[in-house]
Tab-separated table of C-alpha atoms in Angstrom:
chain	number	residue	atom	x	y	z
A	9	MET	CA	11.130	20.889	14.278
A	10	LYS	CA	12.205	18.351	11.822
A	11	LYS	CA	8.624	15.632	10.611
A	12	SER	CA	9.183	12.257	11.331
A	13	GLN	CA	8.786	9.867	8.192
A	14	LEU	CA	5.936	7.680	8.367
A	15	TYR	CA	7.719	4.753	6.553
A	16	THR	CA	11.697	3.200	7.114
A	17	ALA	CA	12.048	0.595	4.350
A	18	THR	CA	12.898	-1.936	7.057
A	19	GLY	CA	10.169	-4.671	6.952
A	20	ASP	CA	9.914	-5.763	3.416
A	21	GLN	CA	11.682	-8.175	2.992
A	22	GLY	CA	8.745	-9.598	6.160
A	23	THR	CA	10.709	-8.404	9.178
A	24	THR	CA	10.488	-6.244	11.494
A	25	SER	CA	12.104	-4.880	14.829
A	26	LEU	CA	11.506	-6.204	18.352
A	27	ILE	CA	12.093	-3.775	21.637
A	28	GLY	CA	15.613	-4.168	21.587
A	29	GLY	CA	16.441	-4.479	18.055
A	30	GLN	CA	15.914	-8.333	18.115
A	31	ARG	CA	14.619	-8.707	13.396
A	32	ILE	CA	11.849	-10.933	13.887
A	33	ASP	CA	9.931	-12.554	10.710
A	34	LYS	CA	6.788	-10.878	10.704
A	35	SER	CA	4.267	-14.343	10.835
A	36	ALA	CA	6.317	-15.463	14.251
A	37	PRO	CA	4.123	-16.509	17.306
A	38	ARG	CA	4.797	-13.000	18.622
A	39	ILE	CA	3.825	-10.215	16.546
A	40	GLU	CA	0.680	-12.524	15.556
A	41	ALA	CA	0.203	-12.159	19.456
A	42	TYR	CA	0.847	-8.039	19.111
A	43	GLY	CA	-0.705	-7.145	15.981
A	44	THR	CA	-3.799	-8.876	17.022
A	45	ILE	CA	-3.685	-6.441	19.969
A	46	ASP	CA	-3.149	-3.445	18.150
A	47	GLU	CA	-6.132	-4.308	15.553
A	48	LEU	CA	-8.408	-5.054	18.735
A	49	ASN	CA	-7.171	-1.781	20.177
A	50	SER	CA	-8.451	0.161	16.213
A	51	HIS	CA	-11.920	-1.807	17.076
A	52	ILE	CA	-12.377	-0.534	20.567
A	53	GLY	CA	-12.120	2.676	19.085
A	54	LEU	CA	-14.427	2.395	16.727
A	55	LEU	CA	-16.659	1.466	19.158
A	56	ALA	CA	-15.626	4.664	21.371
A	57	ALA	CA	-16.440	6.095	18.076
A	58	HIS	CA	-20.129	4.851	18.330
A	59	MET	CA	-20.607	5.510	22.288
A	60	THR	CA	-19.581	8.709	22.798
A	61	ALA	CA	-22.655	9.290	24.451
A	62	ASP	CA	-22.537	6.691	26.998
A	63	GLN	CA	-21.582	8.896	29.714
A	64	MET	CA	-20.308	5.444	32.040
A	65	LEU	CA	-18.443	3.876	29.771
A	66	ALA	CA	-16.706	6.614	27.173
A	67	PRO	CA	-14.297	7.945	29.069
A	68	ARG	CA	-13.425	4.276	30.180
A	69	PHE	CA	-11.558	3.413	26.584
A	70	PRO	CA	-9.095	5.901	26.054
A	71	MET	CA	-7.861	3.814	29.569
A	72	ILE	CA	-8.703	-0.190	27.371
A	73	GLN	CA	-7.178	1.145	24.758
A	74	SER	CA	-3.816	2.686	26.322
A	75	ARG	CA	-4.176	-0.883	28.462
A	76	LEU	CA	-3.961	-3.033	24.985
A	77	PHE	CA	-0.846	-0.272	23.891
A	78	ASP	CA	0.825	-1.522	27.936
A	79	ILE	CA	-0.309	-5.371	26.183
A	80	GLY	CA	1.640	-5.082	23.546
A	81	SER	CA	4.348	-3.293	23.952
A	82	SER	CA	5.118	-5.900	26.653
A	83	LEU	CA	4.520	-8.612	23.970
A	84	ALA	CA	7.237	-7.035	22.062
A	85	THR	CA	10.037	-6.933	23.990
A	86	PRO	CA	11.455	-10.800	24.518
A	87	PRO	CA	12.806	-12.064	27.151
A	88	SER	CA	16.138	-12.279	25.201
A	89	ALA	CA	16.327	-8.770	25.378
A	90	ASP	CA	19.188	-6.291	27.404
A	91	THR	CA	15.454	-4.055	27.817
A	92	PRO	CA	13.249	-5.438	30.830
A	93	PRO	CA	9.901	-6.056	29.137
A	94	ALA	CA	7.145	-2.708	29.981
A	95	PRO	CA	4.379	-3.804	32.723
A	96	GLY	CA	1.372	-5.038	30.927
A	97	VAL	CA	-0.955	-4.936	33.179
A	98	ASP	CA	-1.697	-6.188	36.779
A	99	ALA	CA	-3.821	-7.495	38.837
A	100	ALA	CA	-5.402	-3.997	40.367
A	101	GLU	CA	-6.485	-3.841	36.569
A	102	ILE	CA	-7.911	-6.791	36.260
A	103	ALA	CA	-10.729	-6.279	39.687
A	104	ASP	CA	-11.083	-1.953	37.769
A	105	LEU	CA	-12.154	-4.673	33.758
A	106	GLU	CA	-14.259	-7.165	36.209
A	107	ALA	CA	-16.160	-4.424	38.259
A	108	LEU	CA	-17.227	-2.513	35.262
A	109	ILE	CA	-18.204	-6.068	33.787
A	110	ASP	CA	-20.516	-5.632	37.274
A	111	GLU	CA	-21.802	-2.338	37.535
A	112	VAL	CA	-22.720	-2.755	33.101
A	113	ASP	CA	-23.661	-6.307	33.612
A	114	ALA	CA	-26.120	-5.209	37.089
A	115	ALA	CA	-27.973	-2.783	34.524
A	116	LEU	CA	-29.059	-5.775	31.847
A	117	PRO	CA	-31.292	-7.637	32.118
A	118	PRO	CA	-30.939	-10.905	32.998
A	119	PHE	CA	-29.120	-12.898	30.253
A	120	ARG	CA	-30.464	-16.891	29.795
A	121	CYS	CA	-29.879	-17.617	26.548
A	122	PHE	CA	-27.421	-16.951	23.753
A	123	VAL	CA	-28.023	-13.677	21.775
A	124	LEU	CA	-26.095	-13.719	17.633
A	125	PRO	CA	-24.597	-10.720	17.652
A	126	GLY	CA	-25.692	-7.735	16.227
A	127	GLY	CA	-28.628	-5.213	16.683
A	128	SER	CA	-27.447	-2.043	16.121
A	129	VAL	CA	-24.594	-0.552	14.841
A	130	ALA	CA	-22.579	0.405	18.266
A	131	ALA	CA	-23.537	-3.213	19.691
A	132	SER	CA	-22.666	-4.956	16.439
A	133	GLN	CA	-19.406	-3.366	16.500
A	134	ALA	CA	-18.407	-4.598	20.231
A	135	HIS	CA	-19.392	-7.341	19.140
A	136	VAL	CA	-16.458	-7.571	17.020
A	137	ALA	CA	-14.605	-6.078	18.821
A	138	ARG	CA	-15.437	-8.979	21.196
A	139	THR	CA	-14.510	-11.551	18.731
A	140	VAL	CA	-10.623	-9.739	18.079
A	141	CYS	CA	-10.039	-9.851	21.747
A	142	ARG	CA	-10.986	-13.827	21.765
A	143	ARG	CA	-8.545	-13.877	19.152
A	144	ALA	CA	-6.227	-12.199	20.584
A	145	GLU	CA	-6.380	-14.023	24.118
A	146	ARG	CA	-5.837	-16.994	21.903
A	147	ARG	CA	-2.849	-15.486	19.579
A	148	VAL	CA	-1.283	-14.833	23.265
A	149	ILE	CA	-2.330	-17.994	24.636
A	150	ALA	CA	-0.090	-19.618	21.083
A	151	LEU	CA	2.855	-17.588	22.617
A	152	SER	CA	2.891	-18.289	25.620
A	153	ARG	CA	3.242	-22.017	24.470
A	154	LEU	CA	6.021	-20.669	22.607
A	155	GLU	CA	7.521	-18.789	25.384
A	156	PRO	CA	7.488	-16.821	28.729
A	157	VAL	CA	4.301	-14.766	29.186
A	158	ASP	CA	2.666	-12.592	31.324
A	159	PRO	CA	0.036	-14.884	32.331
A	160	ALA	CA	-2.166	-11.211	33.616
A	161	CYS	CA	-2.602	-10.280	30.080
A	162	ILE	CA	-4.140	-13.280	28.719
A	163	ILE	CA	-6.412	-12.072	32.207
A	164	TYR	CA	-6.871	-9.217	31.241
A	165	LEU	CA	-7.773	-10.089	28.036
A	166	ASN	CA	-11.116	-12.787	28.678
A	167	ARG	CA	-12.197	-10.439	30.967
A	168	LEU	CA	-12.153	-7.907	28.211
A	169	SER	CA	-13.818	-10.148	25.957
A	170	ASP	CA	-16.552	-10.555	28.811
A	171	LEU	CA	-16.681	-6.934	29.331
A	172	LEU	CA	-17.191	-6.406	25.233
A	173	PHE	CA	-20.526	-8.415	25.395
A	174	ALA	CA	-21.744	-6.586	28.090
A	175	VAL	CA	-20.593	-3.744	26.382
A	176	ALA	CA	-22.690	-4.748	23.548
A	177	ARG	CA	-25.911	-6.001	25.005
A	178	ARG	CA	-25.883	-1.867	26.988
A	179	CYS	CA	-26.112	-0.899	23.255
A	180	ASN	CA	-29.266	-2.947	22.880
A	181	VAL	CA	-30.622	-2.456	25.016
A	182	ALA	CA	-29.928	1.783	25.404
A	183	GLU	CA	-31.233	2.237	22.012
A	184	GLY	CA	-33.629	-0.813	22.285
A	185	CYS	CA	-32.808	-2.845	20.013
A	186	PRO	CA	-34.016	-6.568	21.116
A	187	GLU	CA	-32.281	-8.990	20.802
A	188	VAL	CA	-32.129	-12.112	18.861
A	189	ILE	CA	-32.283	-15.054	20.831
A	190	TRP	CA	-30.046	-18.481	18.566
A	191	ASN	CA	-33.579	-20.756	16.939
A	192	ARG	CA	-31.187	-24.164	17.198
A	193	ARG	CA	-32.054	-26.973	14.315
A	194	ARG	CA	-33.555	-28.670	17.129
A	195	ASP	CA	-36.077	-25.654	18.212
A	196	ARG	CA	-37.814	-25.202	14.715
């Protein structure tokens, strides 16, 4: 078996290939969108590494990461490609995320105030993943203003950021870390 080559040098001039072979600038909105999805996926992988003992969530992270790969693949396929776009996500997968959000949230104390990101290492990583998810959502929305994008991808990212907020809270509760409430200037 031949070992795969990790470098091609085809991107050395600042371009990359989309699915279908079209070359595009690495700073293009489409690349920014799916590149941020890739970054999010890495952050979720790190979060999962911090949460291996969580019986409810640990087995769910690989499926979420796979859906992010699906979204990235969908975004990497331009409308002009001869290849039909890869399916991103569907309504059932969004509903699954919503059900998971409800399940996580049901076990948490009521949320009444803005909390500062932080607490345990896992909660802090969940907050980092949440903010990267919000950025990914903004990048995909920006792309959707220029070219057609499956709206389900945007909805999935929106729900995923909500899930990551609930996960951060769950991590802090599980580890006995109190939530630090935002101390507004006028409250001091």
